[in-house]
């Protein structure tokens, strides 16, 4: 720890001193620990035990799938995400569910769930108005409120499991209640599904009846329109006119093919006859039955002629007769061939006539088909309307059948199931007597040790300076000092009448221990006889000027100087001059006016009505508003203030805290106490590095010696004496030690 007293003196924590202080108080600490452990043991034993049961519910989709295939997600299936699980946890804490459980188990009759209604003695907090009277609520609301205090529902992290915990003084209730809550929750979920299906079925019934009538009307319109316009259907996709058009087109194609074939065959026969080629190779001629018989007769005559020619002469009548028959047969073959050609020409002509007739019919059907196409536009519109109504009706019918099939309770399971039921606990979960006693004992022991450590730290006994004291090791540039005896006066110095504030100054005590102080500073450093220590220049010039005191305070960086002015306003004026002198050297100085006459306030402040130290002690002004600049220098002044001094002294515990805060902000804090007595400075000198300055301008050496002796007897052997006016040419150190 460093930076105590404005950062001008570095200190460290003395661990050995802290350990020793704890060890010295070990009996007290252990005694308090044992007492606390006994109280905790008795208190935990007297507390009525509470038991806890836990039931766990898994949130999952349980829609039945009767098709055997993987079912697609339905529109009303729950989304199994964290938000859904959290929502289900809130549903388990709903008032409707709790009311159902309370009624099922009859919890309103138990004193545990309605302590206010079953209590014989009214609650004292209710009687004095610190707590609302629970009897203003109805019995059911009181039971629900008590039920909620014992209920704890939460979602298990990284899962879709919800835990239901309930505590009760009865172990059976601790297990029955969460199990009953889970069952009621599943009933609510299943009932919600059944309500959905029932409402769906009720809504679909009139809609289906209405749609059935609309479908019938739409289909009747289609049939009437088709009959009125002659748009008869032969199949689902074609009408009568379309079918006739298709048939005539096919027949026309066939007739044209036959005509072309007949013309080609006739042209082939005609060309053969015209060229004189043999017609034996023509299929139409060869295929004729007459031609075939004539060819057979010709072949027989040719054979007879050949046989007769071998035995008869050329002029024989038989040969002539045979040759005449052969010529007649050949003429018949030629005549028959021409008949075949005529037949083919007739066939081709017939095909041409048939083709013309079919073309005439086709043209008529085309005109009818065009008219039917225009009329079918309206027909298709009516058919689309009828088809849409029919499709909607079929959809509604399918949903209605599905909804009515799930109206049974077993057909709509809840989207959750119980995975762990609560069992009756055998041991209470509260109070755990041994852990409570151990924790209370440890806390009491630690707090006792900590209190001792804090006391040692803020009293300053556990702090040690890092640098040697200035009065033991002087700086290198300090003037050498010699010891010389000082005469002690036998008579007491004349004192100025103390003011009310000065009389109350000894009662000042530190408030909050904001900054650690060193108690050793306020203790006497030695029991040696009183002596005066001066430097060589002081031996030549025994005067102790303001410059000398200012030089000393600057050299040793004194953070706090307490000025005592036995002469009253004269000494206070010298203290003001001292503060201004140090401010002129470039150091930041603030002077606190603790006098009764408010002399420093009159000399430095613009007005006596400014807020000051009494206002700070009363807490009536802000810290910054109480600090004011000096009229003639760069120093600052905290005036006496305008609050009641007697009332300010009741808050005197804040004074040490105020001085510590000022010491952190200023190089030097000067506290002008006026004609205060030595016994009244104990509260102000509990800071290491604080110096006491005796402002005694005009006092004789005997009076100064008497004052020094009085302060030495009060426990202040180290003093700074400021008795003469300023001597800028010969500054003095002003350091004395009694």
XYZ file of C-alpha atoms in Angstrom:
738
model
C 0.000 0.000 0.000
C 1.364 3.353 -0.964
C 0.337 6.841 -1.480
C -1.122 7.362 2.005
C -1.438 10.969 3.162
C -1.666 12.507 -0.210
C 0.932 10.305 -1.825
C 3.807 11.989 0.080
C 4.670 9.015 2.297
C 4.900 5.444 0.928
C 3.862 2.682 3.312
C 3.585 -1.084 3.097
C 1.425 -3.699 4.849
C 3.119 -5.461 7.738
C 1.938 -9.060 7.288
C 3.616 -10.237 10.467
C 1.733 -7.598 12.450
C -1.564 -8.679 10.862
C -0.917 -12.364 11.599
C 0.064 -11.508 15.150
C -3.119 -9.471 15.630
C -5.237 -12.361 14.365
C -3.372 -14.780 16.592
C -3.843 -12.516 19.620
C -7.608 -12.557 19.043
C -7.845 -16.262 18.206
C -9.846 -17.106 21.292
C -12.460 -14.468 20.534
C -12.652 -15.457 16.855
C -12.959 -19.164 17.628
C -15.523 -18.459 20.304
C -17.689 -16.439 17.944
C -17.271 -19.185 15.311
C -18.391 -21.884 17.745
C -21.380 -19.810 18.834
C -22.362 -19.180 15.196
C -22.017 -22.907 14.414
C -24.204 -23.796 17.390
C -26.826 -21.242 16.396
C -26.769 -22.551 12.814
C -27.101 -26.136 14.056
C -30.049 -25.320 16.293
C -31.713 -23.140 13.651
C -31.309 -25.750 10.901
C -32.646 -28.464 13.218
C -35.735 -26.410 14.039
C -36.562 -25.689 10.400
C -39.280 -27.936 9.037
C -37.740 -30.145 6.307
C -38.791 -29.729 2.693
C -38.812 -32.504 0.098
C -38.504 -32.103 -3.663
C -39.813 -34.263 -6.482
C -39.004 -33.922 -10.171
C -40.873 -35.047 -13.284
C -39.441 -34.667 -16.781
C -41.481 -34.271 -19.970
C -40.112 -34.696 -23.506
C -41.580 -32.421 -26.180
C -41.934 -34.299 -29.487
C -44.372 -34.609 -32.380
C -46.744 -37.530 -31.883
C -49.161 -37.178 -34.830
C -50.308 -40.688 -35.892
C -49.145 -41.967 -39.282
C -51.356 -44.813 -40.512
C -50.041 -44.959 -44.072
C -46.841 -46.784 -43.220
C -44.740 -44.362 -45.283
C -42.775 -41.412 -44.033
C -45.319 -38.713 -43.259
C -44.798 -35.209 -44.508
C -44.853 -32.337 -42.059
C -48.382 -31.134 -41.433
C -49.292 -27.479 -41.300
C -50.426 -27.730 -37.668
C -47.475 -29.785 -36.435
C -45.504 -27.953 -33.704
C -42.070 -26.520 -34.446
C -39.713 -28.338 -32.103
C -37.298 -25.470 -31.503
C -36.070 -23.732 -28.359
C -38.874 -21.177 -28.481
C -41.507 -23.907 -28.576
C -39.909 -25.708 -25.627
C -39.777 -22.460 -23.650
C -43.412 -21.782 -24.499
C -44.412 -25.221 -23.246
C -42.506 -24.553 -20.015
C -44.554 -21.385 -19.547
C -47.735 -23.339 -20.260
C -46.853 -25.707 -17.417
C -46.889 -22.681 -15.085
C -50.243 -21.361 -16.275
C -52.977 -20.575 -13.754
C -55.509 -22.873 -15.435
C -53.233 -25.886 -15.116
C -52.381 -25.049 -11.483
C -56.072 -24.624 -10.628
C -56.820 -28.035 -12.129
C -54.060 -29.687 -10.065
C -55.181 -27.882 -6.889
C -58.756 -29.090 -7.376
C -57.739 -32.653 -8.271
C -55.492 -33.073 -5.220
C -57.539 -30.930 -2.800
C -54.582 -28.721 -1.905
C -56.792 -25.831 -0.731
C -57.631 -27.818 2.414
C -53.962 -28.122 3.454
C -52.377 -25.553 5.774
C -49.126 -25.702 3.789
C -50.789 -24.143 0.736
C -52.940 -21.609 2.625
C -50.945 -20.589 5.700
C -52.667 -17.208 5.960
C -56.140 -18.737 5.936
C -55.267 -21.444 8.464
C -53.135 -19.268 10.770
C -54.474 -18.621 14.274
C -52.296 -15.544 14.933
C -52.246 -12.666 12.415
C -48.970 -11.715 10.790
C -47.294 -8.809 12.678
C -46.011 -7.319 9.400
C -49.589 -7.162 8.147
C -50.748 -5.541 11.365
C -48.203 -2.709 11.139
C -48.813 -2.205 7.401
C -45.458 -3.448 6.074
C -47.050 -6.318 4.164
C -50.275 -6.620 2.200
C -53.021 -8.549 3.926
C -53.290 -11.918 2.070
C -56.854 -12.379 3.343
C -57.980 -9.731 0.866
C -57.426 -12.339 -1.844
C -59.760 -15.274 -2.303
C -58.669 -18.691 -1.106
C -57.920 -20.001 -4.594
C -55.596 -17.099 -5.414
C -53.735 -17.569 -2.120
C -53.238 -21.261 -2.855
C -52.024 -20.504 -6.402
C -49.555 -17.911 -5.118
C -48.159 -20.337 -2.549
C -48.113 -23.083 -5.200
C -46.022 -20.924 -7.547
C -43.437 -20.278 -4.819
C -42.884 -24.018 -4.445
C -42.932 -24.756 -8.196
C -39.893 -24.592 -10.473
C -40.280 -25.392 -14.181
C -37.320 -25.050 -16.550
C -36.136 -26.360 -19.907
C -33.095 -28.627 -19.728
C -30.268 -27.043 -21.696
C -29.543 -28.379 -25.204
C -32.583 -30.679 -25.183
C -36.351 -30.692 -25.621
C -36.918 -31.907 -22.069
C -38.802 -29.824 -19.491
C -38.208 -30.490 -15.790
C -41.006 -29.929 -13.256
C -39.706 -29.545 -9.689
C -41.940 -29.090 -6.668
C -41.024 -28.760 -3.012
C -43.293 -29.655 -0.129
C -43.107 -30.583 3.517
C -44.964 -33.799 2.652
C -42.762 -36.184 0.605
C -45.831 -37.797 -0.953
C -47.110 -34.461 -2.217
C -43.617 -33.624 -3.470
C -43.889 -36.565 -5.882
C -47.648 -36.566 -6.585
C -47.923 -32.914 -7.591
C -45.335 -32.897 -10.454
C -46.720 -36.207 -11.739
C -50.247 -34.801 -11.667
C -49.051 -31.622 -13.400
C -47.535 -33.719 -16.191
C -50.745 -35.709 -16.629
C -52.921 -32.594 -16.666
C -50.528 -30.985 -19.137
C -50.816 -33.985 -21.483
C -54.598 -33.859 -21.156
C -54.573 -30.164 -21.981
C -52.405 -30.786 -25.043
C -54.556 -33.688 -26.249
C -57.719 -31.725 -25.514
C -56.404 -28.778 -27.483
C -55.885 -31.067 -30.476
C -59.375 -32.543 -30.076
C -60.854 -29.073 -29.856
C -59.050 -28.170 -33.059
C -60.411 -31.224 -34.892
C -63.910 -30.699 -33.476
C -63.971 -27.067 -34.534
C -62.656 -28.075 -37.955
C -65.411 -30.678 -38.382
C -68.106 -28.243 -37.247
C -66.901 -25.668 -39.703
C -66.628 -28.154 -42.583
C -70.130 -29.589 -42.272
C -72.064 -26.546 -43.588
C -69.287 -25.770 -46.045
C -69.500 -29.275 -47.525
C -73.310 -29.041 -47.846
C -73.006 -25.674 -49.554
C -70.274 -26.909 -51.895
C -72.296 -30.004 -52.821
C -75.178 -27.854 -53.974
C -72.835 -25.538 -55.869
C -71.147 -28.492 -57.629
C -74.530 -29.913 -58.650
C -75.600 -26.572 -60.077
C -72.321 -26.144 -61.943
C -72.527 -29.598 -63.507
C -76.181 -28.995 -64.492
C -75.161 -25.796 -66.244
C -72.515 -27.729 -68.191
C -75.026 -30.396 -69.288
C -77.673 -27.810 -70.285
C -75.183 -25.784 -72.272
C -73.879 -28.881 -74.062
C -77.412 -29.992 -74.969
C -78.495 -26.540 -76.118
C -75.520 -26.165 -78.441
C -75.249 -29.761 -79.641
C -71.839 -30.255 -78.080
C -72.232 -33.989 -77.501
C -69.264 -35.814 -76.051
C -68.183 -39.150 -77.485
C -65.302 -39.457 -75.048
C -64.047 -37.393 -72.126
C -61.793 -35.402 -74.446
C -63.659 -35.187 -77.798
C -67.120 -34.182 -79.070
C -69.334 -35.742 -81.783
C -68.410 -33.219 -84.472
C -64.750 -33.770 -83.798
C -65.165 -37.511 -83.984
C -67.054 -37.252 -87.329
C -64.420 -34.965 -88.727
C -61.723 -37.422 -87.787
C -63.614 -40.342 -89.371
C -64.292 -38.546 -92.682
C -60.698 -37.413 -92.854
C -59.548 -41.005 -92.444
C -62.055 -42.256 -95.075
C -61.036 -39.545 -97.536
C -57.439 -40.556 -97.168
C -58.312 -44.185 -97.862
C -60.423 -43.342 -100.954
C -57.669 -41.194 -102.376
C -55.233 -44.029 -101.925
C -57.584 -46.484 -103.709
C -58.140 -44.039 -106.599
C -54.447 -43.559 -107.072
C -53.895 -47.307 -107.004
C -56.650 -47.991 -109.587
C -55.364 -45.297 -111.910
C -51.847 -46.690 -111.706
C -52.949 -50.241 -112.463
C -55.145 -49.127 -115.421
C -52.335 -47.015 -116.851
C -49.992 -49.975 -116.596
C -52.359 -52.271 -118.507
C -53.052 -49.626 -121.142
C -49.395 -49.006 -121.712
C -48.720 -52.739 -122.152
C -51.516 -53.119 -124.690
C -50.435 -50.053 -126.578
C -46.869 -51.199 -126.765
C -47.880 -54.738 -127.735
C -46.067 -56.244 -124.770
C -47.176 -59.502 -123.283
C -49.710 -59.041 -120.553
C -48.720 -62.262 -118.883
C -46.574 -60.324 -116.415
C -49.345 -57.951 -115.330
C -50.734 -58.864 -111.939
C -54.267 -57.679 -112.726
C -54.331 -59.806 -115.945
C -52.660 -62.849 -114.465
C -54.971 -62.746 -111.501
C -58.130 -62.981 -113.666
C -59.801 -66.396 -113.618
C -60.931 -66.089 -117.266
C -57.429 -65.271 -118.440
C -56.078 -68.217 -116.530
C -58.555 -70.655 -118.201
C -57.847 -69.149 -121.624
C -54.151 -69.517 -121.007
C -54.619 -73.148 -120.098
C -56.659 -73.761 -123.291
C -54.021 -71.979 -125.341
C -51.338 -74.120 -123.826
C -53.287 -77.330 -124.644
C -53.899 -76.288 -128.275
C -50.266 -75.366 -128.617
C -49.324 -78.815 -127.423
C -51.737 -80.537 -129.784
C -50.447 -78.518 -132.722
C -46.915 -79.488 -131.824
C -47.848 -83.196 -131.627
C -49.829 -83.120 -134.864
C -47.131 -81.304 -136.780
C -44.846 -84.259 -136.320
C -47.239 -86.594 -138.097
C -49.309 -84.319 -140.346
C -48.482 -81.945 -143.103
C -48.899 -78.213 -142.905
C -52.012 -78.192 -145.030
C -53.750 -80.910 -143.129
C -57.212 -79.816 -142.056
C -56.659 -80.878 -138.453
C -53.661 -78.583 -138.157
C -55.629 -75.796 -139.687
C -58.478 -76.370 -137.337
C -56.164 -76.409 -134.335
C -54.458 -73.229 -135.488
C -57.871 -71.576 -136.002
C -58.865 -72.503 -132.401
C -55.551 -71.129 -131.103
C -56.147 -67.812 -132.886
C -59.649 -67.577 -131.417
C -58.374 -68.194 -127.882
C -55.765 -65.502 -128.317
C -58.415 -63.060 -129.454
C -60.450 -63.930 -126.337
C -57.391 -63.282 -124.166
C -56.920 -59.886 -125.778
C -60.606 -59.087 -125.406
C -60.540 -60.145 -121.764
C -57.475 -57.979 -121.148
C -59.308 -54.948 -122.486
C -62.202 -55.726 -120.215
C -59.852 -55.768 -117.265
C -58.503 -52.370 -118.353
C -62.049 -51.031 -118.552
C -62.754 -52.426 -115.092
C -59.706 -50.656 -113.693
C -60.783 -47.390 -115.315
C -64.218 -47.785 -113.809
C -62.729 -48.458 -110.392
C -60.569 -45.314 -110.601
C -63.574 -43.240 -111.635
C -65.586 -44.608 -108.748
C -62.835 -43.606 -106.360
C -62.806 -40.092 -107.820
C -66.566 -39.794 -107.331
C -66.234 -41.042 -103.734
C -63.465 -38.588 -103.115
C -65.614 -35.673 -104.262
C -68.408 -36.728 -101.985
C -66.100 -37.051 -98.987
C -64.610 -33.622 -99.675
C -68.080 -32.132 -99.685
C -68.892 -33.762 -96.335
C -65.531 -32.701 -94.900
C -66.118 -29.086 -95.772
C -69.509 -29.176 -94.071
C -68.037 -30.726 -90.932
C -65.302 -28.113 -90.881
C -67.909 -25.372 -90.766
C -69.771 -27.208 -87.996
C -66.530 -27.748 -86.056
C -65.639 -24.049 -86.234
C -69.061 -23.135 -84.871
C -68.711 -25.768 -82.129
C -65.283 -24.442 -81.186
C -66.732 -21.002 -80.568
C -69.488 -22.491 -78.459
C -67.042 -24.663 -76.509
C -65.360 -21.560 -75.092
C -68.345 -20.993 -72.828
C -68.549 -24.717 -72.174
C -64.943 -24.887 -70.987
C -65.539 -21.945 -68.629
C -68.491 -23.758 -67.088
C -66.468 -26.963 -66.873
C -63.581 -25.178 -65.130
C -65.957 -23.699 -62.567
C -67.535 -27.097 -61.998
C -64.097 -28.770 -61.723
C -62.878 -26.162 -59.190
C -65.977 -26.582 -57.067
C -65.669 -30.366 -57.315
C -61.971 -30.299 -56.276
C -62.702 -28.029 -53.300
C -65.525 -30.309 -52.270
C -63.272 -33.358 -52.433
C -60.632 -31.567 -50.330
C -63.183 -30.580 -47.714
C -64.554 -34.095 -47.646
C -61.073 -35.546 -47.086
C -60.371 -33.107 -44.261
C -63.767 -33.705 -42.731
C -63.198 -37.447 -42.704
C -59.746 -36.913 -41.158
C -61.096 -34.524 -38.495
C -64.002 -36.789 -37.542
C -61.678 -39.773 -37.304
C -59.557 -37.956 -34.670
C -62.354 -36.867 -32.356
C -61.626 -39.794 -30.073
C -59.197 -39.108 -27.207
C -56.910 -42.013 -28.120
C -56.557 -40.837 -31.713
C -54.964 -37.471 -30.810
C -52.003 -37.979 -28.458
C -50.299 -34.906 -27.002
C -47.055 -33.674 -28.546
C -45.202 -34.664 -25.380
C -44.661 -37.643 -23.153
C -43.399 -38.250 -19.639
C -39.885 -39.666 -19.684
C -39.226 -39.571 -15.931
C -41.864 -39.668 -13.210
C -41.239 -38.282 -9.747
C -40.729 -40.776 -6.943
C -41.359 -40.125 -3.279
C -38.109 -38.646 -1.855
C -36.619 -40.276 1.193
C -34.363 -37.395 2.277
C -35.179 -33.671 2.495
C -33.405 -31.323 0.168
C -33.582 -28.502 2.734
C -32.172 -27.893 5.241
C -28.835 -29.650 4.813
C -27.680 -29.350 8.409
C -24.015 -30.278 8.019
C -23.307 -28.036 4.980
C -25.148 -25.133 6.638
C -23.145 -25.479 9.864
C -19.876 -25.774 7.939
C -20.624 -22.759 5.738
C -21.749 -20.596 8.652
C -18.660 -21.565 10.629
C -16.319 -20.784 7.742
C -18.042 -17.476 6.979
C -17.974 -16.435 10.628
C -14.318 -17.363 10.962
C -13.357 -15.551 7.747
C -15.374 -12.464 8.699
C -13.770 -12.409 12.147
C -10.278 -12.595 10.661
C -11.192 -10.018 8.045
C -12.546 -7.641 10.701
C -9.295 -7.901 12.634
C -7.275 -7.258 9.451
C -9.383 -4.214 8.530
C -9.116 -2.854 12.059
C -5.345 -3.182 11.995
C -5.082 -1.580 8.567
C -7.248 1.437 9.273
C -5.779 1.953 12.717
C -2.352 2.175 11.079
C -0.763 -0.473 13.292
C -0.346 -2.859 10.321
C 1.349 -0.230 8.122
C 5.043 0.459 7.979
C 6.784 3.260 6.073
C 8.943 2.301 3.120
C 11.292 5.299 3.685
C 12.890 6.295 7.010
C 11.234 9.061 9.011
C 12.373 12.567 8.331
C 13.109 13.237 11.960
C 15.439 10.198 12.034
C 17.267 10.580 8.719
C 17.603 14.078 7.386
C 18.051 14.846 3.687
C 21.509 15.311 2.291
C 21.056 19.047 1.880
C 19.613 19.549 5.378
C 21.591 21.732 7.714
C 23.436 19.948 10.541
C 21.580 20.126 13.846
C 22.879 20.247 17.382
C 21.073 19.721 20.630
C 20.930 22.440 23.230
C 19.006 22.614 26.460
C 16.054 24.940 26.635
C 14.779 26.520 29.812
C 11.272 25.554 30.814
C 9.042 28.297 32.149
C 7.224 27.679 35.392
C 4.238 29.833 34.633
C 1.501 28.996 32.126
C 1.114 31.235 29.054
C -1.809 33.565 28.886
C -4.555 32.047 26.684
C -7.121 33.762 24.589
C -10.718 32.720 25.367
C -11.529 29.667 23.206
C -14.415 29.810 20.778
C -17.206 27.186 20.581
C -15.744 25.445 17.521
C -12.361 25.118 19.150
C -13.900 23.603 22.246
C -15.542 20.937 20.135
C -12.452 20.180 18.063
C -11.113 17.478 20.362
C -14.230 15.413 19.724
C -13.419 15.109 16.012
C -12.988 11.482 14.959
C -12.289 9.881 11.598
C -15.415 8.817 9.693
C -14.960 6.128 7.074
C -11.495 4.592 6.915
C -10.890 5.844 3.391
C -7.088 6.168 3.811
C -4.927 4.178 6.192
C -3.189 6.181 8.952
C -0.182 5.395 11.081
C -0.919 5.336 14.802
C 2.721 5.360 15.617
C 3.047 8.965 14.485
C 0.853 10.137 17.318
C 2.887 8.182 19.885
C 5.907 9.722 21.627
C 9.159 8.793 19.958
C 11.218 8.883 23.082
C 10.929 9.466 26.782
C 14.034 11.622 26.895
C 13.875 14.991 28.619
C 12.535 17.850 26.626
C 15.088 19.602 24.501
C 15.172 22.060 21.654
C 16.899 21.212 18.361
C 17.992 24.169 16.217
C 20.423 24.556 13.355
C 23.578 26.660 13.387
C 21.859 29.763 12.098
C 19.193 29.354 14.782
C 21.878 29.392 17.458
C 22.997 32.734 16.172
C 19.425 34.033 15.656
C 16.920 32.390 18.035
C 13.907 33.787 16.174
C 11.653 31.281 14.342
C 10.162 33.058 11.376
C 7.340 32.222 8.991
C 9.905 31.759 6.219
C 11.748 29.192 8.300
C 8.582 27.168 8.920
C 7.587 27.438 5.249
C 11.094 26.335 4.234
C 10.829 23.285 6.484
C 7.363 22.297 5.261
C 8.506 22.519 1.653
C 11.775 20.672 2.205
C 10.143 17.640 3.841
C 6.943 17.742 1.748
C 4.704 17.761 4.797
C 1.154 16.857 3.676
C -0.819 18.137 6.692
C 0.076 20.948 9.121
C -2.084 21.615 12.208
C -1.659 25.197 13.368
C -2.413 26.046 17.023
C -2.613 29.777 17.838
C -2.657 30.344 21.601
C -2.627 34.097 20.941
C -5.921 33.917 18.988
C -6.329 36.072 15.882
C -2.683 37.152 15.886
C -1.544 33.567 15.544
C -4.272 32.837 12.985
C -3.058 35.806 10.938
C 0.474 34.398 10.999
C -0.919 31.043 9.792
C -2.634 32.816 6.871
C 0.692 34.490 6.019
C 2.360 31.052 6.180
C -0.152 29.577 3.711
C 0.295 32.481 1.321
C 4.087 32.221 1.615
C 4.030 28.533 0.633
C 1.584 29.243 -2.215
C 3.986 31.836 -3.592
C 6.642 29.113 -3.804
C 4.476 27.238 -6.365
C 2.865 24.649 -4.085
C -0.883 24.076 -3.859
C -2.146 24.980 -0.385
C -5.585 24.872 1.228
C -6.342 26.288 4.683
C -9.224 24.961 6.793
C -10.681 27.512 9.201
C -11.471 25.664 12.443
C -11.310 28.786 14.616
C -14.149 30.268 16.543
C -13.455 33.850 15.470
C -13.258 32.998 11.728
C -10.166 35.166 11.393
C -8.725 33.245 8.385
C -12.110 33.479 6.678
C -12.157 37.265 7.100
C -8.601 37.599 5.778
C -8.817 35.247 2.770
C -12.459 34.826 1.656
C -14.629 37.338 -0.131
C -17.380 36.971 2.438
C -18.057 35.266 5.755
C -21.363 33.899 4.430
C -19.703 31.377 2.128
C -20.223 27.605 2.683
C -17.338 26.002 4.513
C -16.227 23.305 6.910
C -19.339 23.357 9.101
C -21.504 22.887 6.009
C -19.361 19.928 4.894
C -19.668 18.320 8.316
C -23.451 18.794 8.235
C -23.619 17.436 4.695
C -25.390 20.553 3.403
C -22.971 21.452 0.604
C -20.903 19.759 -2.053
C -17.175 19.296 -1.551
C -16.194 21.582 -4.401
C -18.600 24.335 -3.283
C -16.848 24.623 0.096
C -13.397 25.455 -1.392
C -12.794 29.108 -2.302
C -9.742 31.009 -3.648
C -7.720 33.403 -1.526
C -8.204 37.083 -2.325
C -4.457 37.879 -2.363
C -2.671 34.638 -3.450
C -3.068 31.310 -5.239
C -3.892 29.540 -1.984
C -7.385 28.174 -1.248
C -9.527 28.542 1.851
C -12.318 26.405 3.342
C -14.151 29.012 5.435
C -15.802 28.486 8.764
C -19.185 28.067 7.073
C -22.724 29.192 7.865
C -24.140 26.028 9.498
C -24.664 25.611 13.239
C -21.273 24.686 14.840
C -22.887 22.483 17.487
C -24.782 20.563 14.790
C -21.605 20.338 12.701
C -19.729 18.688 15.579
C -22.237 15.833 15.517
C -20.817 14.980 12.093
C -17.202 15.462 13.188
C -16.414 11.884 12.165
C -16.240 13.142 8.583
C -13.365 15.514 9.334
C -10.604 12.938 8.947
C -12.099 11.794 5.652
C -12.229 15.427 4.453
C -8.573 15.970 5.410
C -7.530 12.767 3.620
C -9.335 13.840 0.448
C -7.731 17.303 0.560
C -4.286 15.778 1.177
C -4.709 13.778 -2.031
C -5.552 16.936 -3.998
C -3.184 19.542 -2.447
C 0.500 19.572 -1.624
C -0.213 20.974 1.841
C -3.336 21.080 4.014
C -3.143 23.691 6.809
C -5.687 23.312 9.613
C -5.969 26.460 11.705
C -7.438 25.452 15.078
C -7.053 28.756 16.900
C -6.274 28.629 20.662
C -6.888 24.870 20.955
C -5.473 22.856 23.821
C -3.032 19.989 23.345
C -5.476 17.346 24.524
C -7.884 18.252 21.746
C -5.549 17.424 18.851
C -5.560 13.641 19.193
C -8.206 13.196 16.474
C -6.371 15.431 14.011
C -2.870 14.003 14.445
C -3.601 10.351 13.631
C -1.992 10.755 10.219
C 1.634 9.969 9.609
C 3.402 13.058 8.355
C 1.105 15.558 10.096
C 3.026 18.392 11.768
C 1.906 20.664 14.628
C 2.790 24.313 14.225
C 2.681 26.620 17.276
C 1.864 30.086 15.966
C 3.036 32.287 18.880
C 4.011 35.683 17.470
C 5.138 38.053 20.260
C 5.433 35.321 22.918
C 8.414 35.316 25.246
C 10.802 32.388 25.395
C 9.479 31.387 28.805
C 5.920 31.262 27.484
C 6.999 29.287 24.440
C 8.871 26.831 26.655
C 5.807 26.389 28.830
C 3.651 25.668 25.774
C 6.203 23.175 24.484
C 6.283 21.454 27.848
C 2.509 21.248 27.917
C 2.365 19.680 24.452
C 5.153 17.275 25.408
C 3.179 16.145 28.435
C 0.128 15.653 26.177
C 2.147 13.349 23.915
C 3.378 15.745 21.201
C 7.165 15.932 21.483
C 7.723 17.207 17.927
C 6.623 20.785 17.243
C 7.236 23.579 14.754
C 7.426 26.986 16.460
C 6.529 30.106 14.492
C 7.126 33.046 16.861
C 8.627 35.908 14.876
C 7.774 37.903 11.773
C 8.975 36.965 8.323
C 12.667 37.425 7.607
C 13.167 36.908 3.896
C 16.931 37.454 4.110
C 17.574 34.807 6.768
C 15.107 31.954 6.506
C 15.092 29.584 9.440
C 14.258 25.928 9.583
C 11.969 26.378 12.572
C 12.305 22.717 13.590
C 11.968 21.954 17.311
C 11.515 18.690 19.173
C 10.408 18.627 22.763
